[in-house]
Short mmCIF file of C-alpha atoms and ligand atoms in Angstrom, two decimals:
data_model
loop_
_atom_site.label_atom_id
_atom_site.label_comp_id
_atom_site.label_asym_id
_atom_site.label_seq_id
_atom_site.Cartn_x
_atom_site.Cartn_y
_atom_site.Cartn_z
CA MET U 839 6.78 -7.99 11.49
CA ALA U 840 3.07 -8.57 10.94
CA LYS U 841 1.35 -11.46 12.63
CA TYR U 842 0.62 -14.44 10.46
CA TYR U 843 -2.40 -16.59 10.34
CA GLN U 844 -0.56 -19.68 9.07
CA PRO U 845 3.17 -18.82 9.18
CA GLU U 846 4.26 -22.40 8.59
CA ILE U 847 2.53 -22.21 5.22
CA GLU U 848 2.90 -18.56 4.23
CA THR U 849 6.64 -18.45 4.88
CA ALA U 850 7.46 -22.00 3.74
CA SER U 851 10.57 -22.49 1.62
CA HIS U 852 10.20 -22.62 -2.16
CA GLU U 853 11.23 -26.28 -2.08
CA GLN U 854 8.45 -27.01 0.40
CA ILE U 855 5.88 -25.11 -1.68
CA LYS U 856 6.95 -27.02 -4.79
CA ALA U 857 6.75 -30.33 -2.93
CA TRP U 858 3.18 -29.54 -1.83
CA GLN U 859 2.24 -28.52 -5.34
CA ASP U 860 3.76 -31.62 -6.94
CA GLU U 861 1.98 -33.99 -4.60
CA ARG U 862 -1.36 -32.18 -4.65
CA LEU U 863 -1.40 -31.76 -8.42
CA VAL U 864 -0.96 -35.49 -9.00
CA LYS U 865 -3.80 -36.27 -6.59
CA GLN U 866 -6.02 -33.58 -8.07
CA VAL U 867 -5.56 -34.79 -11.65
CA GLN U 868 -6.62 -38.27 -10.53
CA HIS U 869 -9.66 -36.79 -8.73
CA VAL U 870 -10.70 -34.86 -11.83
CA TRP U 871 -10.09 -37.87 -14.11
CA ASP U 872 -12.27 -40.04 -11.88
CA ASN U 873 -15.07 -37.55 -11.27
CA VAL U 874 -15.28 -34.94 -14.04
CA PRO U 875 -16.07 -36.67 -17.36
CA TYR U 876 -16.04 -33.31 -19.18
CA TYR U 877 -12.34 -32.77 -18.38
CA ARG U 878 -11.42 -36.43 -18.71
CA LYS U 879 -12.63 -36.24 -22.31
CA LYS U 880 -10.43 -33.19 -22.89
CA MET U 881 -7.44 -35.11 -21.52
CA GLU U 882 -8.25 -38.15 -23.65
CA GLU U 883 -8.43 -35.94 -26.74
CA LYS U 884 -4.81 -35.00 -26.03
CA GLY U 885 -3.89 -38.64 -25.45
CA LEU U 886 -3.27 -38.02 -21.74
CA THR U 887 -3.95 -40.14 -18.68
CA PRO U 888 -3.21 -39.21 -15.04
CA ALA U 889 0.05 -41.19 -15.32
CA ASP U 890 1.37 -38.45 -17.64
CA ILE U 891 1.23 -35.90 -14.83
CA GLN U 892 3.97 -36.76 -12.32
CA SER U 893 4.73 -33.25 -11.03
CA THR U 894 4.24 -29.53 -11.73
CA ALA U 895 6.80 -29.90 -14.55
CA ASP U 896 4.06 -31.75 -16.48
CA LEU U 897 1.37 -29.12 -15.86
CA HIS U 898 1.82 -27.55 -19.30
CA LYS U 899 0.62 -30.80 -20.92
CA LEU U 900 -2.89 -30.43 -19.49
CA PRO U 901 -5.64 -28.81 -21.57
CA PHE U 902 -6.91 -25.34 -20.66
CA LEU U 903 -10.37 -24.58 -19.39
CA THR U 904 -12.07 -21.35 -20.44
CA LYS U 905 -15.24 -19.51 -19.63
CA ASP U 906 -16.75 -21.11 -22.75
CA ASP U 907 -16.15 -24.54 -21.20
CA LEU U 908 -17.93 -23.39 -18.07
CA ARG U 909 -20.87 -22.24 -20.16
CA GLU U 910 -20.95 -25.47 -22.12
CA ALA U 911 -20.78 -27.61 -18.99
CA TYR U 912 -23.35 -25.44 -17.13
CA PRO U 913 -24.57 -26.13 -14.52
CA TYR U 914 -23.17 -29.45 -13.20
CA GLY U 915 -20.70 -30.57 -15.88
CA LEU U 916 -17.51 -29.55 -14.05
CA ALA U 917 -18.56 -30.55 -10.54
CA GLY U 918 -16.13 -32.94 -8.87
CA LYS U 919 -18.48 -34.13 -6.13
CA PRO U 920 -22.11 -35.24 -6.07
CA MET U 921 -24.47 -32.45 -5.03
CA SER U 922 -25.30 -34.40 -1.86
CA GLU U 923 -21.74 -33.61 -0.69
CA CYS U 924 -21.87 -29.92 -1.66
CA VAL U 925 -23.08 -27.31 0.79
CA ARG U 926 -23.00 -24.04 -1.19
CA ILE U 927 -23.06 -22.42 -4.58
CA GLN U 928 -21.76 -18.96 -5.48
CA SER U 929 -22.12 -17.32 -8.85
CA THR U 930 -20.87 -14.52 -11.07
CA SER U 931 -23.05 -11.59 -12.05
CA GLY U 932 -23.67 -13.10 -15.48
CA THR U 933 -23.76 -9.78 -17.31
CA THR U 934 -22.42 -11.46 -20.43
CA GLY U 935 -24.07 -14.76 -21.29
CA LYS U 936 -24.79 -17.52 -18.80
CA ARG U 937 -23.81 -17.22 -15.17
CA VAL U 938 -20.91 -19.22 -13.85
CA VAL U 939 -22.03 -21.41 -10.95
CA ALA U 940 -19.32 -22.72 -8.61
CA PHE U 941 -19.90 -25.49 -6.05
CA TYR U 942 -18.30 -25.93 -2.63
CA THR U 943 -18.04 -28.76 -0.12
CA GLN U 944 -17.58 -27.81 3.53
CA HIS U 945 -13.86 -28.56 3.05
CA ASP U 946 -13.74 -26.09 0.12
CA ILE U 947 -15.46 -23.39 2.18
CA ASP U 948 -12.96 -23.94 5.00
CA LEU U 949 -9.98 -23.53 2.70
CA TRP U 950 -11.50 -20.48 1.03
CA GLU U 951 -12.15 -18.85 4.40
CA ASP U 952 -8.55 -19.66 5.44
CA CYS U 953 -7.36 -17.71 2.40
CA CYS U 954 -9.54 -14.72 3.33
CA ALA U 955 -8.35 -14.96 6.94
CA ARG U 956 -4.76 -14.74 5.70
CA ALA U 957 -5.71 -11.59 3.79
CA ILE U 958 -7.16 -10.01 6.93
CA MET U 959 -4.14 -10.99 9.05
CA ALA U 960 -1.84 -9.59 6.36
CA VAL U 961 -3.30 -6.10 6.84
CA GLY U 962 -2.70 -6.36 10.58
CA GLY U 963 -6.12 -7.74 11.53
CA ASP U 964 -6.66 -9.65 14.79
CA LYS U 965 -9.47 -10.44 17.17
CA GLU U 966 -9.60 -6.88 18.48
CA ASP U 967 -10.71 -5.66 15.05
CA VAL U 968 -14.18 -4.68 13.88
CA VAL U 969 -14.49 -5.73 10.25
CA GLN U 970 -17.17 -4.03 8.18
CA VAL U 971 -17.94 -6.26 5.21
CA ALA U 972 -19.54 -4.00 2.62
CA TYR U 973 -19.09 -6.34 -0.35
CA GLY U 974 -22.37 -7.72 -1.66
CA TYR U 975 -23.67 -10.80 0.12
CA GLY U 976 -25.60 -13.46 -1.77
CA LEU U 977 -24.41 -15.10 -4.96
CA PHE U 978 -21.40 -12.75 -5.25
CA THR U 979 -18.38 -14.20 -3.44
CA GLY U 980 -17.14 -10.92 -1.92
CA GLY U 981 -19.44 -10.80 1.12
CA ALA U 982 -19.37 -14.50 1.99
CA GLY U 983 -15.59 -14.84 1.58
CA LEU U 984 -14.46 -11.92 3.72
CA HIS U 985 -17.21 -12.67 6.23
CA GLY U 986 -15.90 -16.22 6.72
CA GLY U 987 -12.30 -15.03 6.90
CA SER U 988 -13.18 -12.41 9.50
CA HIS U 989 -14.86 -15.05 11.67
CA LYS U 990 -11.78 -17.26 11.45
CA VAL U 991 -9.54 -14.45 12.65
CA GLY U 992 -12.01 -13.82 15.47
CA CYS U 993 -12.87 -10.25 14.49
CA LEU U 994 -16.20 -8.68 15.31
CA THR U 995 -17.84 -9.02 11.90
CA LEU U 996 -20.38 -6.51 10.56
CA PRO U 997 -22.25 -8.24 7.71
CA MET U 998 -23.40 -5.01 6.06
CA SER U 999 -23.47 -6.10 2.41
CA SER U 1000 -23.16 -3.30 -0.16
CA GLY U 1001 -25.26 -0.16 -0.43
CA ASN U 1002 -27.33 1.83 2.06
CA THR U 1003 -24.58 4.35 2.67
CA ASP U 1004 -26.36 6.03 5.61
CA ARG U 1005 -26.49 2.74 7.47
CA GLN U 1006 -22.87 1.93 6.56
CA LEU U 1007 -21.70 5.21 8.05
CA GLN U 1008 -23.85 4.88 11.12
CA PHE U 1009 -22.41 1.45 11.98
CA MET U 1010 -18.91 2.56 11.04
CA THR U 1011 -19.04 5.43 13.52
CA ASP U 1012 -21.18 3.82 16.27
CA LEU U 1013 -19.31 0.50 16.37
CA GLY U 1014 -15.88 1.87 15.50
CA SER U 1015 -15.12 -0.30 12.46
CA THR U 1016 -11.37 -0.69 12.03
CA ILE U 1017 -11.18 -2.66 8.76
CA LEU U 1018 -13.38 -1.94 5.74
CA CYS U 1019 -13.92 -4.56 3.02
CA CYS U 1020 -15.62 -3.42 -0.21
CA THR U 1021 -14.91 -2.58 -3.84
CA PRO U 1022 -12.47 0.33 -4.31
CA SER U 1023 -15.16 2.34 -6.09
CA TYR U 1024 -17.48 1.97 -3.11
CA ALA U 1025 -14.62 2.85 -0.75
CA ALA U 1026 -14.07 6.06 -2.76
CA TYR U 1027 -17.78 6.83 -2.52
CA LEU U 1028 -17.86 6.19 1.24
CA SER U 1029 -14.85 8.47 1.60
CA GLU U 1030 -16.65 11.25 -0.32
CA SER U 1031 -19.76 10.79 1.83
CA ILE U 1032 -17.75 10.88 5.08
CA HIS U 1033 -16.20 14.19 4.08
CA GLU U 1034 -19.51 15.68 2.96
CA ARG U 1035 -21.07 14.82 6.30
CA GLY U 1036 -18.12 16.00 8.36
CA LEU U 1037 -17.66 12.53 9.93
CA LYS U 1038 -13.92 12.18 9.42
CA ASP U 1039 -13.12 12.64 13.13
CA GLN U 1040 -15.52 9.88 14.12
CA ILE U 1041 -13.95 7.23 11.88
CA LYS U 1042 -11.62 4.64 13.47
CA LEU U 1043 -10.72 2.76 10.29
CA LYS U 1044 -7.07 1.72 9.95
CA ALA U 1045 -7.14 -0.53 6.88
CA GLY U 1046 -9.23 -1.44 3.88
CA ILE U 1047 -9.28 -4.65 1.81
CA PHE U 1048 -10.42 -3.64 -1.63
CA GLY U 1049 -10.75 -5.71 -4.78
CA ALA U 1050 -13.09 -7.31 -7.31
CA GLU U 1051 -12.32 -4.61 -9.90
CA ALA U 1052 -9.36 -2.76 -11.33
CA TRP U 1053 -8.09 0.24 -9.37
CA SER U 1054 -5.07 2.38 -9.96
CA GLN U 1055 -2.26 3.46 -7.67
CA LYS U 1056 -3.68 7.01 -7.79
CA MET U 1057 -7.04 5.72 -6.60
CA ARG U 1058 -5.25 3.92 -3.76
CA GLU U 1059 -3.56 7.18 -2.74
CA ASP U 1060 -6.88 9.07 -2.84
CA ILE U 1061 -8.67 6.45 -0.72
CA GLU U 1062 -5.79 6.25 1.77
CA LYS U 1063 -5.77 10.02 2.14
CA GLY U 1064 -9.56 10.36 2.23
CA LEU U 1065 -10.13 7.68 4.85
CA GLY U 1066 -6.80 8.01 6.69
CA ILE U 1067 -6.07 4.29 6.23
CA LYS U 1068 -3.80 1.83 4.42
CA ALA U 1069 -5.64 0.43 1.38
CA TYR U 1070 -4.76 -3.15 0.40
CA ASP U 1071 -5.60 -5.06 -2.74
CA ILE U 1072 -7.26 -8.47 -2.79
CA TYR U 1073 -7.85 -10.63 -5.86
CA GLY U 1074 -9.97 -13.61 -6.70
CA LEU U 1075 -12.63 -14.97 -8.99
CA THR U 1076 -15.73 -17.06 -8.49
CA GLU U 1077 -14.45 -19.93 -10.63
CA ILE U 1078 -11.37 -20.38 -8.42
CA SER U 1079 -13.22 -19.83 -5.09
CA GLY U 1080 -13.69 -16.05 -4.67
CA PRO U 1081 -11.66 -13.34 -2.92
CA GLY U 1082 -8.42 -14.44 -1.26
CA VAL U 1083 -6.81 -16.28 -4.17
CA ALA U 1084 -4.18 -13.55 -3.71
CA TYR U 1085 -3.82 -10.69 -1.27
CA GLU U 1086 -1.51 -7.82 -0.42
CA CYS U 1087 0.74 -7.61 2.61
CA GLU U 1088 2.25 -4.55 4.29
CA ALA U 1089 4.74 -4.13 1.41
CA GLN U 1090 1.83 -3.21 -0.93
CA THR U 1091 3.82 -4.30 -3.96
CA GLY U 1092 1.63 -6.98 -5.47
CA MET U 1093 -0.48 -9.80 -4.10
CA HIS U 1094 0.82 -13.08 -2.68
CA ILE U 1095 -0.94 -16.02 -4.33
CA ASN U 1096 -1.93 -18.82 -1.94
CA GLU U 1097 0.33 -21.33 -3.63
CA ASP U 1098 -0.55 -24.18 -1.31
CA HIS U 1099 -4.00 -24.13 -2.96
CA PHE U 1100 -3.47 -22.67 -6.42
CA ILE U 1101 -0.74 -23.04 -9.04
CA ALA U 1102 -0.39 -19.89 -11.14
CA GLU U 1103 1.00 -19.71 -14.68
CA ILE U 1104 1.34 -16.85 -17.15
CA ILE U 1105 0.63 -17.63 -20.78
CA ASN U 1106 0.67 -15.83 -24.07
CA PRO U 1107 -3.08 -15.21 -24.60
CA GLU U 1108 -2.74 -15.66 -28.37
CA THR U 1109 -0.75 -18.92 -28.46
CA GLY U 1110 -1.24 -20.48 -25.03
CA GLU U 1111 2.53 -20.80 -24.63
CA VAL U 1112 3.72 -20.68 -21.00
CA LEU U 1113 5.82 -17.55 -20.37
CA PRO U 1114 8.67 -17.14 -17.89
CA GLU U 1115 8.15 -15.40 -14.56
CA GLY U 1116 8.37 -11.64 -14.87
CA THR U 1117 6.67 -11.60 -18.29
CA LYS U 1118 3.29 -9.97 -18.83
CA GLY U 1119 0.55 -12.33 -19.99
CA GLU U 1120 -2.71 -14.05 -19.11
CA LEU U 1121 -3.02 -15.55 -15.65
CA VAL U 1122 -4.00 -19.23 -15.47
CA PHE U 1123 -4.91 -21.09 -12.28
CA THR U 1124 -4.94 -24.74 -11.32
CA CYS U 1125 -6.81 -25.57 -8.11
CA ILE U 1126 -4.95 -28.32 -6.25
CA THR U 1127 -7.01 -28.66 -3.09
CA LYS U 1128 -10.60 -28.03 -4.13
CA GLU U 1129 -13.07 -30.90 -4.17
CA ALA U 1130 -16.35 -29.67 -5.64
CA PHE U 1131 -15.16 -27.34 -8.43
CA PRO U 1132 -11.64 -28.53 -9.20
CA LEU U 1133 -10.71 -26.45 -12.24
CA LEU U 1134 -7.39 -27.28 -13.90
CA ARG U 1135 -5.54 -24.67 -15.97
CA TYR U 1136 -8.39 -22.16 -15.94
CA ARG U 1137 -7.75 -19.13 -18.11
CA THR U 1138 -8.74 -16.05 -16.11
CA ARG U 1139 -8.33 -13.57 -18.99
CA ASP U 1140 -6.66 -11.22 -16.48
CA ILE U 1141 -3.39 -9.81 -17.77
CA CYS U 1142 -0.62 -9.57 -15.18
CA VAL U 1143 2.95 -10.39 -14.20
CA LEU U 1144 4.17 -12.94 -11.63
CA THR U 1145 7.32 -12.33 -9.58
CA ARG U 1146 9.03 -14.43 -6.98
CA GLU U 1147 11.22 -12.12 -4.94
CA ALA U 1148 12.03 -11.93 -1.26
CA CYS U 1149 9.27 -9.85 0.31
CA PRO U 1150 9.98 -7.67 3.37
CA CYS U 1151 6.93 -9.23 5.06
CA GLY U 1152 8.63 -12.63 5.09
CA ARG U 1153 6.01 -14.37 2.97
CA THR U 1154 7.47 -16.61 0.30
CA HIS U 1155 4.47 -17.18 -1.95
CA ILE U 1156 4.73 -15.79 -5.47
CA LYS U 1157 3.27 -12.33 -6.12
CA MET U 1158 0.95 -11.23 -8.90
CA SER U 1159 0.81 -7.64 -10.06
CA LYS U 1160 -2.48 -5.79 -10.15
CA PRO U 1161 -4.33 -7.07 -13.22
CA MET U 1162 -3.52 -4.64 -16.06
CA GLY U 1163 -6.85 -5.15 -17.74
CA ARG U 1164 -8.51 -8.25 -19.10
CA SER U 1165 -7.82 -9.78 -22.46
CA ASP U 1166 -11.58 -9.50 -23.09
CA ASP U 1167 -11.77 -5.89 -21.82
CA MET U 1168 -10.31 -4.65 -25.03
CA LEU U 1169 -12.62 -2.55 -27.16
CA ILE U 1170 -12.07 -2.37 -30.87
CA VAL U 1171 -13.00 1.13 -31.95
CA LYS U 1172 -12.53 2.10 -35.60
CA GLY U 1173 -10.31 -0.95 -35.88
CA VAL U 1174 -8.01 0.22 -33.07
CA ASN U 1175 -7.47 -1.70 -29.81
CA VAL U 1176 -8.56 0.42 -26.87
CA PHE U 1177 -8.18 -0.64 -23.22
CA PRO U 1178 -10.27 1.26 -20.64
CA SER U 1179 -7.18 1.23 -18.39
CA GLN U 1180 -5.34 3.38 -20.97
CA ILE U 1181 -8.12 5.96 -20.84
CA GLU U 1182 -8.12 5.92 -17.04
CA ALA U 1183 -4.35 6.43 -16.99
CA VAL U 1184 -4.69 9.57 -19.14
CA LEU U 1185 -7.48 10.98 -16.97
CA LEU U 1186 -5.56 10.43 -13.74
CA GLU U 1187 -2.39 11.86 -15.23
CA GLN U 1188 -4.31 15.01 -16.16
CA GLY U 1189 -5.61 15.38 -12.59
CA TYR U 1190 -9.15 14.06 -13.04
CA PRO U 1191 -10.77 11.59 -10.62
CA ALA U 1192 -11.50 7.98 -11.54
CA ASN U 1193 -15.17 8.87 -12.01
CA TYR U 1194 -15.68 8.45 -15.71
CA GLN U 1195 -17.70 6.51 -18.22
CA ILE U 1196 -16.76 5.36 -21.70
CA VAL U 1197 -19.54 5.16 -24.26
CA VAL U 1198 -18.94 3.41 -27.57
CA ASP U 1199 -21.56 3.60 -30.28
CA ARG U 1200 -21.92 3.18 -34.03
CA VAL U 1201 -23.33 6.09 -36.04
CA ASN U 1202 -23.72 5.83 -39.82
CA HIS U 1203 -21.61 2.63 -39.87
CA SER U 1204 -18.75 4.36 -38.07
CA ASP U 1205 -17.66 3.78 -34.45
CA THR U 1206 -17.75 6.65 -31.99
CA LEU U 1207 -15.93 6.89 -28.68
CA GLU U 1208 -17.03 9.29 -25.99
CA VAL U 1209 -15.48 9.75 -22.56
CA MET U 1210 -17.56 11.42 -19.90
CA VAL U 1211 -15.39 12.71 -17.07
CA GLU U 1212 -16.23 14.42 -13.83
CA MET U 1213 -14.45 17.61 -12.90
CA THR U 1214 -13.11 17.66 -9.36
CA PRO U 1215 -14.54 20.27 -6.99
CA GLU U 1216 -11.10 21.98 -7.30
CA ASN U 1217 -11.00 22.19 -11.07
CA PHE U 1218 -14.76 22.72 -11.47
CA SER U 1219 -15.68 25.64 -13.65
CA ASP U 1220 -18.87 26.82 -15.29
CA SER U 1221 -17.05 29.00 -17.76
CA LEU U 1222 -17.71 27.58 -21.21
CA ALA U 1223 -14.35 28.79 -22.49
CA LYS U 1224 -12.48 27.06 -19.66
CA ILE U 1225 -14.41 23.82 -20.09
CA THR U 1226 -13.84 23.81 -23.83
CA SER U 1227 -10.14 24.31 -23.40
CA ALA U 1228 -9.90 21.59 -20.71
CA GLU U 1229 -11.85 19.22 -22.96
CA LYS U 1230 -9.52 19.96 -25.85
CA ALA U 1231 -6.46 19.21 -23.68
CA LEU U 1232 -7.97 15.83 -22.79
CA VAL U 1233 -8.89 15.06 -26.41
CA ASP U 1234 -5.26 15.69 -27.38
CA ALA U 1235 -3.88 13.55 -24.53
CA LEU U 1236 -6.26 10.70 -25.39
CA LYS U 1237 -5.35 10.94 -29.07
CA ALA U 1238 -1.67 10.68 -28.17
CA MET U 1239 -2.34 7.55 -26.09
CA LEU U 1240 -4.93 5.78 -28.27
CA GLY U 1241 -4.18 7.09 -31.72
CA ILE U 1242 -7.84 7.92 -32.37
CA TYR U 1243 -10.23 10.76 -31.64
CA ALA U 1244 -12.36 10.45 -28.53
CA LYS U 1245 -15.01 13.02 -27.80
CA VAL U 1246 -14.65 14.31 -24.23
CA ARG U 1247 -17.48 15.65 -22.12
CA LEU U 1248 -16.59 17.23 -18.80
CA VAL U 1249 -19.47 17.08 -16.36
CA ALA U 1250 -20.05 18.57 -12.92
CA PRO U 1251 -18.76 16.72 -9.83
CA LYS U 1252 -21.01 13.83 -8.68
CA THR U 1253 -22.90 13.61 -11.99
CA ILE U 1254 -21.82 10.07 -12.82
CA ALA U 1255 -23.71 7.45 -10.81
CA ARG U 1256 -21.63 5.97 -7.97
CA SER U 1257 -21.30 2.24 -7.67
CA GLU U 1258 -21.92 0.18 -4.54
CA GLY U 1259 -20.36 -2.92 -6.12
CA LYS U 1260 -18.22 -3.18 -9.23
CA ALA U 1261 -18.18 0.10 -11.17
CA VAL U 1262 -19.64 0.14 -14.69
CA ARG U 1263 -17.04 2.05 -16.72
CA VAL U 1264 -17.89 1.01 -20.28
CA ILE U 1265 -21.18 1.18 -22.11
CA ASP U 1266 -20.85 -0.40 -25.52
CA LYS U 1267 -24.07 0.49 -27.30
CA ARG U 1268 -22.99 -1.55 -30.34
CA LYS U 1269 -23.72 -4.68 -28.29
CA ILE U 1270 -27.06 -3.53 -26.84
O1 DLL S 1596 -14.67 -10.30 -7.97
C1 DLL S 1596 -14.10 -11.99 -6.36
C2 DLL S 1596 -13.64 -10.94 -5.41
C3 DLL S 1596 -14.50 -10.42 -4.47
C4 DLL S 1596 -12.33 -10.49 -5.45
C5 DLL S 1596 -14.06 -9.46 -3.56
C6 DLL S 1596 -11.85 -9.54 -4.56
C7 DLL S 1596 -12.74 -9.04 -3.62
P1 DLL S 1596 -15.85 -12.31 -9.84
O2 DLL S 1596 -17.09 -11.53 -9.68
O3 DLL S 1596 -15.96 -13.70 -10.38
O4 DLL S 1596 -15.11 -12.48 -8.47
O5 DLL S 1596 -14.88 -11.46 -10.76
C8 DLL S 1596 -13.56 -11.89 -11.00
O6 DLL S 1596 -12.81 -9.59 -11.15
O7 DLL S 1596 -11.20 -12.13 -13.05
C9 DLL S 1596 -10.77 -9.84 -12.31
O8 DLL S 1596 -10.97 -9.47 -13.66
C10 DLL S 1596 -11.58 -8.92 -11.42
N1 DLL S 1596 -10.86 -8.70 -10.16
C11 DLL S 1596 -10.99 -9.36 -9.00
N2 DLL S 1596 -10.15 -8.83 -8.07
C12 DLL S 1596 -9.46 -7.83 -8.68
C13 DLL S 1596 -8.45 -6.91 -8.27
C14 DLL S 1596 -14.65 -11.47 -7.66
N3 DLL S 1596 -7.98 -6.88 -7.04
C15 DLL S 1596 -12.82 -10.85 -11.83
N4 DLL S 1596 -8.00 -6.03 -9.20
C16 DLL S 1596 -11.38 -11.21 -12.02
C17 DLL S 1596 -8.46 -6.04 -10.46
C18 DLL S 1596 -9.91 -7.74 -10.01
N5 DLL S 1596 -9.41 -6.87 -10.90
#
């Protein structure tokens, strides 16, 4: 049985978890009503007052918040505390539209770091561990979150930030890092670099905590094999605090959501209707303990499934599946819905690595879809005939999955730029 950071919370009975949620939700709705005029107005528009929310059974009555609300209320409109009581901001990358800026009081930081500490303990971390934090530091929540969690567990913390692979590998070997925290794409790149440099024997890693972007089971297997570790998933988003909203345990069958801080719902993304547990839909979070950025019913746009089953690790908190794409990830190409995850599934099934790029363009008023895929060193060939036949096999497999033609270009290993943070898989030139 793994050690727990907060066993009294993580293995609490369902009745206890519900009792916490009921009580905290009622208090939180009052806090938001009193301090966030933007949301109070939304409640008033629905004819609601805090008295209408008596327990989690009333949650569905509350209005949703979306990224558009965050943009509209930017920067201070959703803050629940005066800035004089806040000690930190974190922010999203802001690649599409305005950045999201989230505020934290010291209490919020403490709770967030507790969540990240739970994630580290869940992979077997303790104060003997050397934790290499190779998520970006700065506005991105990855570095700060895991850094704080690592301190709380009492690990020796290496605040590397992302990038500078030579330095990463030097510290990893010299200081004997045992737990690596970074995006899965950077973990895959570090693994490649370790093998190229013949450093495998000098690596003491036992576990990795990888998240912030989608990664498949096949990618997990490759990283585990390449680094000789167990690779665990971690989920979170800036709006809700950052990494640690949910994390994997030794069972590696989905991520436990920290239900003492967040209430999770699954909704139909089209209608907003709440769906039963076990159904695939959009994940929605309500923060019940946060002070400075207390979002209620925030629509994440991540598509997943929630399940509440007995877990061999003993934790009782509900589990979320890996996000199966985002509702706003979907590309519409020639009028057909295309999810990058579908393309990745075909590539992996056909034995290609997860190093690919999807380019969508519009030529003569017609959409084009091109998939650039790296060959592996094993299936690399410079025979034109072989490449053409491999490309044709992929075109056929993609057509069967997507229903439309995608041009395939096989390129030599290591041609596609590696990512030190979140990988850029889609270039939609129609938007540029
Ligand atoms: O990515 C927070 C984070 C940092 C999570 C480090 C895990 C580790 P944002 O930049 O706001 O925050 O992006 C949030 O990233 O809505 C998901 O679409 C995606 N995402 C996060 N974790 C996972 C994961 C951080 N484990 C958005 N699997 C979320 C798949 C993930 N997608």
